[in-house]
Amino acid sequence: MTNKYMYFIANWKMFGNLNSLNSLHNVNSFFKNFKKKKLIKIIYCPPNTLIRPMSKKLKTSHIEVGAQNCHENESFGPFTGSVNSLMLKNVGAKFVIIGHSENRQAGENNQLINLKIKSALKAGLKIIFCIGETLKEKRKKQTKKILAKQILLGLNKIKDKKNILIAYEPVWSIGTGMIPKSNELFNTVDFIKKKTNNQKVLYGGSVNPKNIHLLKSIVNIDGYLVGGSSQDPKKFIDIIKKTYN
Ligand code: 13P
């Protein structure tokens, strides 16, 4: 059983519409009655279209809302389809995920991610900064090298890191059902902590109610960034409950 402060972050990705907000009721009432609620922080990151209605719905709860990405520009500008961090804050976001591998794969590089982090911090958002290696890189035993580079360039010239959470998400474990071996994961999280002067490090990649008993035994992890299983309130609640069982 753990007694550690833990983050449980739901990344809905491009899933959900207004009807999906009904599922929050379950999570909200679970949280209200959860004995260990002082030990947890729940953050929902829905698509941008749901940030405002979700924030309204969760107004009286301690569950917070975040976005999944932002534009690097601090002010308004001619960037069709984009939204910047001030605009996200304006509709109720307190957090923003930056550097998710799905966006890195779509072309975001470490320099762009660094600009996004800086502009989001300036806007007053907290950052969930994602890093992780691909299967090819893992096979070539380049995990540490890749992570070190992502950290060095992603956090370049950012002195105050208190509003940054790191999410270690091995690309090969996202949506695949595969998770790293426990000792490997412990060592990687340890490496990230050493590289970042002890930032909080979350794990993401196929976290579900079945593997949480394994993950929670890795004592240096500070929480989870949950994709697929976060869309089902039962599974998400189960993950939280089992972390403290
Ligand atoms: P899954 O939990 O669906 O593997 O997704 C993880 C993820 O990408 C969270 O950001």
PDB file of C-alpha atoms and ligand atoms in Angstrom:
ATOM      1  CA  MET A   1       0.000   0.000   0.000  1.00  0.00           C
ATOM      2  CA  THR A   2       1.302   3.402  -0.861  1.00  0.00           C
ATOM      3  CA  ASN A   3       0.835   6.584   1.116  1.00  0.00           C
ATOM      4  CA  LYS A   4       2.442   8.779  -1.434  1.00  0.00           C
ATOM      5  CA  TYR A   5       0.999  11.871  -3.119  1.00  0.00           C
ATOM      6  CA  MET A   6       0.069  10.793  -6.642  1.00  0.00           C
ATOM      7  CA  TYR A   7      -1.189  12.409  -9.845  1.00  0.00           C
ATOM      8  CA  PHE A   8      -3.830  10.718 -11.970  1.00  0.00           C
ATOM      9  CA  ILE A   9      -4.094  12.449 -15.302  1.00  0.00           C
ATOM     10  CA  ALA A  10      -6.683  11.524 -17.903  1.00  0.00           C
ATOM     11  CA  ASN A  11      -5.670  12.211 -21.487  1.00  0.00           C
ATOM     12  CA  TRP A  12      -8.809  11.807 -23.560  1.00  0.00           C
ATOM     13  CA  LYS A  13      -6.949  12.485 -26.823  1.00  0.00           C
ATOM     14  CA  MET A  14      -9.396  13.049 -29.730  1.00  0.00           C
ATOM     15  CA  PHE A  15     -12.283  11.297 -28.000  1.00  0.00           C
ATOM     16  CA  GLY A  16     -15.393  12.708 -26.402  1.00  0.00           C
ATOM     17  CA  ASN A  17     -18.289  15.052 -26.950  1.00  0.00           C
ATOM     18  CA  LEU A  18     -20.709  16.882 -24.666  1.00  0.00           C
ATOM     19  CA  ASN A  19     -22.402  13.593 -23.734  1.00  0.00           C
ATOM     20  CA  SER A  20     -19.101  12.227 -22.455  1.00  0.00           C
ATOM     21  CA  LEU A  21     -19.176  14.777 -19.650  1.00  0.00           C
ATOM     22  CA  ASN A  22     -21.931  12.781 -17.929  1.00  0.00           C
ATOM     23  CA  SER A  23     -19.309  10.212 -16.992  1.00  0.00           C
ATOM     24  CA  LEU A  24     -17.584  12.783 -14.776  1.00  0.00           C
ATOM     25  CA  HIS A  25     -20.356  12.441 -12.245  1.00  0.00           C
ATOM     26  CA  ASN A  26     -19.032   9.011 -11.192  1.00  0.00           C
ATOM     27  CA  VAL A  27     -15.464  10.193 -10.816  1.00  0.00           C
ATOM     28  CA  ASN A  28     -16.539  13.269  -8.913  1.00  0.00           C
ATOM     29  CA  SER A  29     -18.608  11.372  -6.375  1.00  0.00           C
ATOM     30  CA  PHE A  30     -15.898   8.731  -5.996  1.00  0.00           C
ATOM     31  CA  PHE A  31     -13.360  11.451  -5.297  1.00  0.00           C
ATOM     32  CA  LYS A  32     -15.560  13.217  -2.744  1.00  0.00           C
ATOM     33  CA  ASN A  33     -15.819  10.058  -0.670  1.00  0.00           C
ATOM     34  CA  PHE A  34     -12.326   8.712  -1.220  1.00  0.00           C
ATOM     35  CA  LYS A  35     -10.504   8.414   2.098  1.00  0.00           C
ATOM     36  CA  LYS A  36      -7.126   9.168   0.558  1.00  0.00           C
ATOM     37  CA  LYS A  37      -8.285  12.191  -1.424  1.00  0.00           C
ATOM     38  CA  LYS A  38      -5.728  14.458   0.202  1.00  0.00           C
ATOM     39  CA  LEU A  39      -3.061  12.254  -1.342  1.00  0.00           C
ATOM     40  CA  ILE A  40      -4.228  12.543  -4.932  1.00  0.00           C
ATOM     41  CA  LYS A  41      -4.601  15.084  -7.682  1.00  0.00           C
ATOM     42  CA  ILE A  42      -6.909  14.222 -10.562  1.00  0.00           C
ATOM     43  CA  ILE A  43      -6.574  16.171 -13.787  1.00  0.00           C
ATOM     44  CA  TYR A  44      -8.720  15.709 -16.890  1.00  0.00           C
ATOM     45  CA  CYS A  45      -7.330  16.724 -20.264  1.00  0.00           C
ATOM     46  CA  PRO A  46     -10.225  16.567 -22.742  1.00  0.00           C
ATOM     47  CA  PRO A  47     -10.229  17.892 -26.313  1.00  0.00           C
ATOM     48  CA  ASN A  48     -10.278  21.704 -26.448  1.00  0.00           C
ATOM     49  CA  THR A  49     -13.997  21.711 -27.300  1.00  0.00           C
ATOM     50  CA  LEU A  50     -14.773  20.308 -23.850  1.00  0.00           C
ATOM     51  CA  ILE A  51     -12.482  22.395 -21.647  1.00  0.00           C
ATOM     52  CA  ARG A  52     -15.061  25.082 -20.886  1.00  0.00           C
ATOM     53  CA  PRO A  53     -18.068  22.832 -20.190  1.00  0.00           C
ATOM     54  CA  MET A  54     -15.897  20.414 -18.221  1.00  0.00           C
ATOM     55  CA  SER A  55     -14.439  23.192 -16.058  1.00  0.00           C
ATOM     56  CA  LYS A  56     -17.952  24.413 -15.314  1.00  0.00           C
ATOM     57  CA  LYS A  57     -19.063  20.933 -14.375  1.00  0.00           C
ATOM     58  CA  LEU A  58     -16.094  20.433 -12.070  1.00  0.00           C
ATOM     59  CA  LYS A  59     -16.219  23.917 -10.574  1.00  0.00           C
ATOM     60  CA  THR A  60     -16.980  22.769  -7.049  1.00  0.00           C
ATOM     61  CA  SER A  61     -14.752  19.710  -7.178  1.00  0.00           C
ATOM     62  CA  HIS A  62     -11.016  19.459  -6.683  1.00  0.00           C
ATOM     63  CA  ILE A  63     -10.583  17.801 -10.044  1.00  0.00           C
ATOM     64  CA  GLU A  64      -8.708  20.091 -12.423  1.00  0.00           C
ATOM     65  CA  VAL A  65      -8.824  20.480 -16.169  1.00  0.00           C
ATOM     66  CA  GLY A  66      -5.993  20.684 -18.663  1.00  0.00           C
ATOM     67  CA  ALA A  67      -5.448  20.856 -22.407  1.00  0.00           C
ATOM     68  CA  GLN A  68      -3.555  18.450 -24.647  1.00  0.00           C
ATOM     69  CA  ASN A  69      -1.357  20.883 -26.554  1.00  0.00           C
ATOM     70  CA  CYS A  70      -0.978  24.574 -27.340  1.00  0.00           C
ATOM     71  CA  HIS A  71       0.537  26.892 -29.915  1.00  0.00           C
ATOM     72  CA  GLU A  72       3.888  28.424 -29.019  1.00  0.00           C
ATOM     73  CA  ASN A  73       2.791  31.976 -29.787  1.00  0.00           C
ATOM     74  CA  GLU A  74       1.925  33.987 -26.711  1.00  0.00           C
ATOM     75  CA  SER A  75      -0.423  36.399 -28.412  1.00  0.00           C
ATOM     76  CA  PHE A  76      -3.190  36.146 -30.973  1.00  0.00           C
ATOM     77  CA  GLY A  77      -2.034  35.593 -34.526  1.00  0.00           C
ATOM     78  CA  PRO A  78      -2.822  34.230 -37.976  1.00  0.00           C
ATOM     79  CA  PHE A  79      -2.422  30.535 -37.126  1.00  0.00           C
ATOM     80  CA  THR A  80      -5.448  28.766 -38.536  1.00  0.00           C
ATOM     81  CA  GLY A  81      -6.686  25.942 -36.346  1.00  0.00           C
ATOM     82  CA  SER A  82      -4.377  26.746 -33.439  1.00  0.00           C
ATOM     83  CA  VAL A  83      -5.035  27.779 -29.870  1.00  0.00           C
ATOM     84  CA  ASN A  84      -2.481  29.354 -27.543  1.00  0.00           C
ATOM     85  CA  SER A  85      -2.020  28.853 -23.833  1.00  0.00           C
ATOM     86  CA  LEU A  86      -3.701  32.105 -22.779  1.00  0.00           C
ATOM     87  CA  MET A  87      -6.792  31.085 -24.743  1.00  0.00           C
ATOM     88  CA  LEU A  88      -6.776  27.714 -22.975  1.00  0.00           C
ATOM     89  CA  LYS A  89      -6.416  29.404 -19.618  1.00  0.00           C
ATOM     90  CA  ASN A  90      -9.263  31.719 -20.492  1.00  0.00           C
ATOM     91  CA  VAL A  91     -11.652  28.755 -20.851  1.00  0.00           C
ATOM     92  CA  GLY A  92     -10.577  27.047 -17.634  1.00  0.00           C
ATOM     93  CA  ALA A  93      -7.442  25.003 -18.313  1.00  0.00           C
ATOM     94  CA  LYS A  94      -4.910  24.894 -15.485  1.00  0.00           C
ATOM     95  CA  PHE A  95      -2.549  22.389 -17.101  1.00  0.00           C
ATOM     96  CA  VAL A  96      -1.348  21.581 -20.600  1.00  0.00           C
ATOM     97  CA  ILE A  97       0.276  18.436 -21.984  1.00  0.00           C
ATOM     98  CA  ILE A  98       3.277  19.337 -24.139  1.00  0.00           C
ATOM     99  CA  GLY A  99       5.555  17.049 -26.136  1.00  0.00           C
ATOM    100  CA  HIS A 100       3.195  14.095 -26.386  1.00  0.00           C
ATOM    101  CA  SER A 101       4.681  11.494 -28.708  1.00  0.00           C
ATOM    102  CA  GLU A 102       1.617  11.646 -30.964  1.00  0.00           C
ATOM    103  CA  ASN A 103       2.516  15.290 -31.605  1.00  0.00           C
ATOM    104  CA  ARG A 104       6.239  14.592 -31.819  1.00  0.00           C
ATOM    105  CA  GLN A 105       5.406  11.994 -34.485  1.00  0.00           C
ATOM    106  CA  ALA A 106       3.363  14.643 -36.296  1.00  0.00           C
ATOM    107  CA  GLY A 107       6.480  16.808 -36.549  1.00  0.00           C
ATOM    108  CA  GLU A 108       6.984  18.647 -33.248  1.00  0.00           C
ATOM    109  CA  ASN A 109      10.669  18.785 -32.378  1.00  0.00           C
ATOM    110  CA  ASN A 110      12.421  19.496 -29.085  1.00  0.00           C
ATOM    111  CA  GLN A 111      12.982  23.183 -29.952  1.00  0.00           C
ATOM    112  CA  LEU A 112       9.300  23.773 -30.695  1.00  0.00           C
ATOM    113  CA  ILE A 113       8.332  21.917 -27.536  1.00  0.00           C
ATOM    114  CA  ASN A 114      10.672  24.183 -25.555  1.00  0.00           C
ATOM    115  CA  LEU A 115       8.961  27.291 -26.993  1.00  0.00           C
ATOM    116  CA  LYS A 116       5.544  25.867 -26.137  1.00  0.00           C
ATOM    117  CA  ILE A 117       6.575  25.107 -22.565  1.00  0.00           C
ATOM    118  CA  LYS A 118       7.948  28.619 -22.099  1.00  0.00           C
ATOM    119  CA  SER A 119       4.849  30.296 -23.457  1.00  0.00           C
ATOM    120  CA  ALA A 120       2.504  28.085 -21.405  1.00  0.00           C
ATOM    121  CA  LEU A 121       4.471  28.766 -18.211  1.00  0.00           C
ATOM    122  CA  LYS A 122       4.300  32.479 -18.955  1.00  0.00           C
ATOM    123  CA  ALA A 123       0.525  32.189 -19.326  1.00  0.00           C
ATOM    124  CA  GLY A 124       0.377  30.611 -15.876  1.00  0.00           C
ATOM    125  CA  LEU A 125      -0.373  27.040 -16.909  1.00  0.00           C
ATOM    126  CA  LYS A 126       1.239  23.995 -15.330  1.00  0.00           C
ATOM    127  CA  ILE A 127       3.008  21.687 -17.730  1.00  0.00           C
ATOM    128  CA  ILE A 128       2.795  17.946 -18.256  1.00  0.00           C
ATOM    129  CA  PHE A 129       5.975  17.488 -20.291  1.00  0.00           C
ATOM    130  CA  CYS A 130       6.051  14.163 -22.154  1.00  0.00           C
ATOM    131  CA  ILE A 131       9.228  12.338 -23.094  1.00  0.00           C
ATOM    132  CA  GLY A 132       9.872   8.813 -24.272  1.00  0.00           C
ATOM    133  CA  GLU A 133      11.807   6.611 -26.648  1.00  0.00           C
ATOM    134  CA  THR A 134      10.556   4.633 -29.650  1.00  0.00           C
ATOM    135  CA  LEU A 135      10.873   0.856 -29.905  1.00  0.00           C
ATOM    136  CA  LYS A 136      13.716   1.231 -32.399  1.00  0.00           C
ATOM    137  CA  GLU A 137      15.602   3.492 -30.001  1.00  0.00           C
ATOM    138  CA  LYS A 138      14.971   1.114 -27.119  1.00  0.00           C
ATOM    139  CA  ARG A 139      16.281  -1.819 -29.140  1.00  0.00           C
ATOM    140  CA  LYS A 140      19.404   0.135 -29.949  1.00  0.00           C
ATOM    141  CA  LYS A 141      19.790   0.814 -26.203  1.00  0.00           C
ATOM    142  CA  GLN A 142      19.438   4.544 -26.785  1.00  0.00           C
ATOM    143  CA  THR A 143      16.703   5.197 -24.219  1.00  0.00           C
ATOM    144  CA  LYS A 144      18.821   7.274 -21.844  1.00  0.00           C
ATOM    145  CA  LYS A 145      20.452   9.208 -24.653  1.00  0.00           C
ATOM    146  CA  ILE A 146      17.074  10.095 -26.186  1.00  0.00           C
ATOM    147  CA  LEU A 147      15.529  11.061 -22.850  1.00  0.00           C
ATOM    148  CA  ALA A 148      18.534  13.176 -21.897  1.00  0.00           C
ATOM    149  CA  LYS A 149      18.265  15.064 -25.196  1.00  0.00           C
ATOM    150  CA  GLN A 150      14.510  15.578 -24.857  1.00  0.00           C
ATOM    151  CA  ILE A 151      15.028  16.923 -21.336  1.00  0.00           C
ATOM    152  CA  LEU A 152      18.008  19.109 -22.197  1.00  0.00           C
ATOM    153  CA  LEU A 153      16.397  20.747 -25.232  1.00  0.00           C
ATOM    154  CA  GLY A 154      12.795  20.691 -24.014  1.00  0.00           C
ATOM    155  CA  LEU A 155      13.665  22.443 -20.761  1.00  0.00           C
ATOM    156  CA  ASN A 156      16.405  24.635 -22.219  1.00  0.00           C
ATOM    157  CA  LYS A 157      16.704  27.983 -20.383  1.00  0.00           C
ATOM    158  CA  ILE A 158      13.796  27.229 -18.059  1.00  0.00           C
ATOM    159  CA  LYS A 159      15.042  27.985 -14.582  1.00  0.00           C
ATOM    160  CA  ASP A 160      11.920  27.681 -12.517  1.00  0.00           C
ATOM    161  CA  LYS A 161      10.624  24.161 -12.944  1.00  0.00           C
ATOM    162  CA  LYS A 162       8.194  23.981 -10.042  1.00  0.00           C
ATOM    163  CA  ASN A 163       5.201  23.999 -12.390  1.00  0.00           C
ATOM    164  CA  ILE A 164       6.479  21.186 -14.567  1.00  0.00           C
ATOM    165  CA  LEU A 165       5.570  17.528 -14.230  1.00  0.00           C
ATOM    166  CA  ILE A 166       7.449  15.068 -16.413  1.00  0.00           C
ATOM    167  CA  ALA A 167       5.522  12.209 -17.992  1.00  0.00           C
ATOM    168  CA  TYR A 168       7.676   9.328 -19.139  1.00  0.00           C
ATOM    169  CA  GLU A 169       5.754   7.651 -21.942  1.00  0.00           C
ATOM    170  CA  PRO A 170       7.708   5.065 -23.917  1.00  0.00           C
ATOM    171  CA  VAL A 171       6.251   5.365 -27.424  1.00  0.00           C
ATOM    172  CA  TRP A 172       6.126   1.587 -27.821  1.00  0.00           C
ATOM    173  CA  SER A 173       3.887   1.190 -24.794  1.00  0.00           C
ATOM    174  CA  ILE A 174       1.236   3.743 -25.799  1.00  0.00           C
ATOM    175  CA  GLY A 175      -1.971   1.969 -26.746  1.00  0.00           C
ATOM    176  CA  THR A 176      -0.224  -1.400 -27.119  1.00  0.00           C
ATOM    177  CA  GLY A 177      -0.911  -3.073 -23.770  1.00  0.00           C
ATOM    178  CA  MET A 178       2.837  -3.384 -23.189  1.00  0.00           C
ATOM    179  CA  ILE A 179       4.569  -1.802 -20.211  1.00  0.00           C
ATOM    180  CA  PRO A 180       8.272  -1.729 -19.348  1.00  0.00           C
ATOM    181  CA  LYS A 181       9.756  -4.297 -16.984  1.00  0.00           C
ATOM    182  CA  SER A 182       9.562  -3.047 -13.393  1.00  0.00           C
ATOM    183  CA  ASN A 183      13.308  -2.764 -12.836  1.00  0.00           C
ATOM    184  CA  GLU A 184      13.762  -1.016 -16.181  1.00  0.00           C
ATOM    185  CA  LEU A 185      11.030   1.456 -15.368  1.00  0.00           C
ATOM    186  CA  PHE A 186      12.438   2.145 -11.909  1.00  0.00           C
ATOM    187  CA  ASN A 187      15.873   2.812 -13.403  1.00  0.00           C
ATOM    188  CA  THR A 188      14.525   5.051 -16.153  1.00  0.00           C
ATOM    189  CA  VAL A 189      12.451   7.124 -13.729  1.00  0.00           C
ATOM    190  CA  ASP A 190      15.489   7.377 -11.478  1.00  0.00           C
ATOM    191  CA  PHE A 191      17.559   8.562 -14.435  1.00  0.00           C
ATOM    192  CA  ILE A 192      14.952  11.224 -15.329  1.00  0.00           C
ATOM    193  CA  LYS A 193      14.846  12.449 -11.728  1.00  0.00           C
ATOM    194  CA  LYS A 194      18.605  12.763 -11.633  1.00  0.00           C
ATOM    195  CA  LYS A 195      18.655  14.623 -14.950  1.00  0.00           C
ATOM    196  CA  THR A 196      15.969  17.078 -13.867  1.00  0.00           C
ATOM    197  CA  ASN A 197      16.998  17.777 -10.282  1.00  0.00           C
ATOM    198  CA  ASN A 198      14.239  15.662  -8.883  1.00  0.00           C
ATOM    199  CA  GLN A 199      11.162  16.742 -10.815  1.00  0.00           C
ATOM    200  CA  LYS A 200       7.995  14.701 -10.286  1.00  0.00           C
ATOM    201  CA  VAL A 201       7.888  11.893 -12.839  1.00  0.00           C
ATOM    202  CA  LEU A 202       4.679  10.214 -13.966  1.00  0.00           C
ATOM    203  CA  TYR A 203       4.419   7.093 -16.082  1.00  0.00           C
ATOM    204  CA  GLY A 204       2.169   6.783 -19.138  1.00  0.00           C
ATOM    205  CA  GLY A 205       1.588   3.962 -21.606  1.00  0.00           C
ATOM    206  CA  SER A 206      -1.147   1.306 -21.373  1.00  0.00           C
ATOM    207  CA  VAL A 207      -1.891   1.982 -17.689  1.00  0.00           C
ATOM    208  CA  ASN A 208      -4.984  -0.052 -16.832  1.00  0.00           C
ATOM    209  CA  PRO A 209      -6.722  -1.663 -13.839  1.00  0.00           C
ATOM    210  CA  LYS A 210      -4.953  -4.959 -14.563  1.00  0.00           C
ATOM    211  CA  ASN A 211      -1.355  -3.753 -14.574  1.00  0.00           C
ATOM    212  CA  ILE A 212      -1.656  -1.090 -11.883  1.00  0.00           C
ATOM    213  CA  HIS A 213      -0.607  -3.545  -9.166  1.00  0.00           C
ATOM    214  CA  LEU A 214       2.722  -3.929 -10.957  1.00  0.00           C
ATOM    215  CA  LEU A 215       3.139  -0.233 -11.651  1.00  0.00           C
ATOM    216  CA  LYS A 216       2.318   0.896  -8.149  1.00  0.00           C
ATOM    217  CA  SER A 217       5.130  -1.227  -6.769  1.00  0.00           C
ATOM    218  CA  ILE A 218       7.611   1.001  -8.594  1.00  0.00           C
ATOM    219  CA  VAL A 219       8.151   3.375  -5.740  1.00  0.00           C
ATOM    220  CA  ASN A 220       9.711   6.344  -7.512  1.00  0.00           C
ATOM    221  CA  ILE A 221       6.740   6.977  -9.842  1.00  0.00           C
ATOM    222  CA  ASP A 222       4.649  10.021  -8.824  1.00  0.00           C
ATOM    223  CA  GLY A 223       1.519   9.252 -10.796  1.00  0.00           C
ATOM    224  CA  TYR A 224       0.087   8.137 -14.119  1.00  0.00           C
ATOM    225  CA  LEU A 225      -0.888   9.682 -17.417  1.00  0.00           C
ATOM    226  CA  VAL A 226      -3.721   7.481 -18.608  1.00  0.00           C
ATOM    227  CA  GLY A 227      -5.032   7.367 -22.177  1.00  0.00           C
ATOM    228  CA  GLY A 228      -7.545   4.686 -23.197  1.00  0.00           C
ATOM    229  CA  SER A 229      -8.541   3.615 -19.671  1.00  0.00           C
ATOM    230  CA  SER A 230      -9.335   7.191 -18.664  1.00  0.00           C
ATOM    231  CA  GLN A 231     -12.294   7.358 -21.017  1.00  0.00           C
ATOM    232  CA  ASP A 232     -14.102   4.745 -18.962  1.00  0.00           C
ATOM    233  CA  PRO A 233     -14.814   6.230 -15.511  1.00  0.00           C
ATOM    234  CA  LYS A 234     -14.991   2.748 -13.932  1.00  0.00           C
ATOM    235  CA  LYS A 235     -11.528   1.861 -15.155  1.00  0.00           C
ATOM    236  CA  PHE A 236     -10.083   5.213 -14.160  1.00  0.00           C
ATOM    237  CA  ILE A 237     -11.559   4.958 -10.653  1.00  0.00           C
ATOM    238  CA  ASP A 238     -10.317   1.387 -10.404  1.00  0.00           C
ATOM    239  CA  ILE A 239      -6.788   2.505 -11.237  1.00  0.00           C
ATOM    240  CA  ILE A 240      -6.919   5.089  -8.439  1.00  0.00           C
ATOM    241  CA  LYS A 241      -8.463   2.709  -5.900  1.00  0.00           C
ATOM    242  CA  LYS A 242      -5.999  -0.070  -6.649  1.00  0.00           C
ATOM    243  CA  THR A 243      -3.055   2.278  -6.315  1.00  0.00           C
ATOM    244  CA  TYR A 244      -3.968   2.687  -2.641  1.00  0.00           C
ATOM    245  CA  ASN A 245      -5.091  -0.883  -1.899  1.00  0.00           C
TER     246      ASN A 245
HETATM  247  P1  13P B   1      -2.727   4.694 -23.395  1.00  0.00           P
HETATM  248  O1  13P B   1      -3.010   4.686 -21.924  1.00  0.00           O
HETATM  249  O2  13P B   1      -3.984   4.563 -24.225  1.00  0.00           O
HETATM  250  O3  13P B   1      -1.661   3.725 -23.759  1.00  0.00           O
HETATM  251  O4  13P B   1      -2.170   6.149 -23.763  1.00  0.00           O
HETATM  252  C1  13P B   1      -1.147   6.684 -23.014  1.00  0.00           C
HETATM  253  C2  13P B   1      -0.977   8.090 -23.399  1.00  0.00           C
HETATM  254  O5  13P B   1      -0.585   8.414 -24.501  1.00  0.00           O
HETATM  255  C3  13P B   1      -1.333   9.101 -22.400  1.00  0.00           C
HETATM  256  O6  13P B   1      -0.879  10.356 -22.761  1.00  0.00           O
END
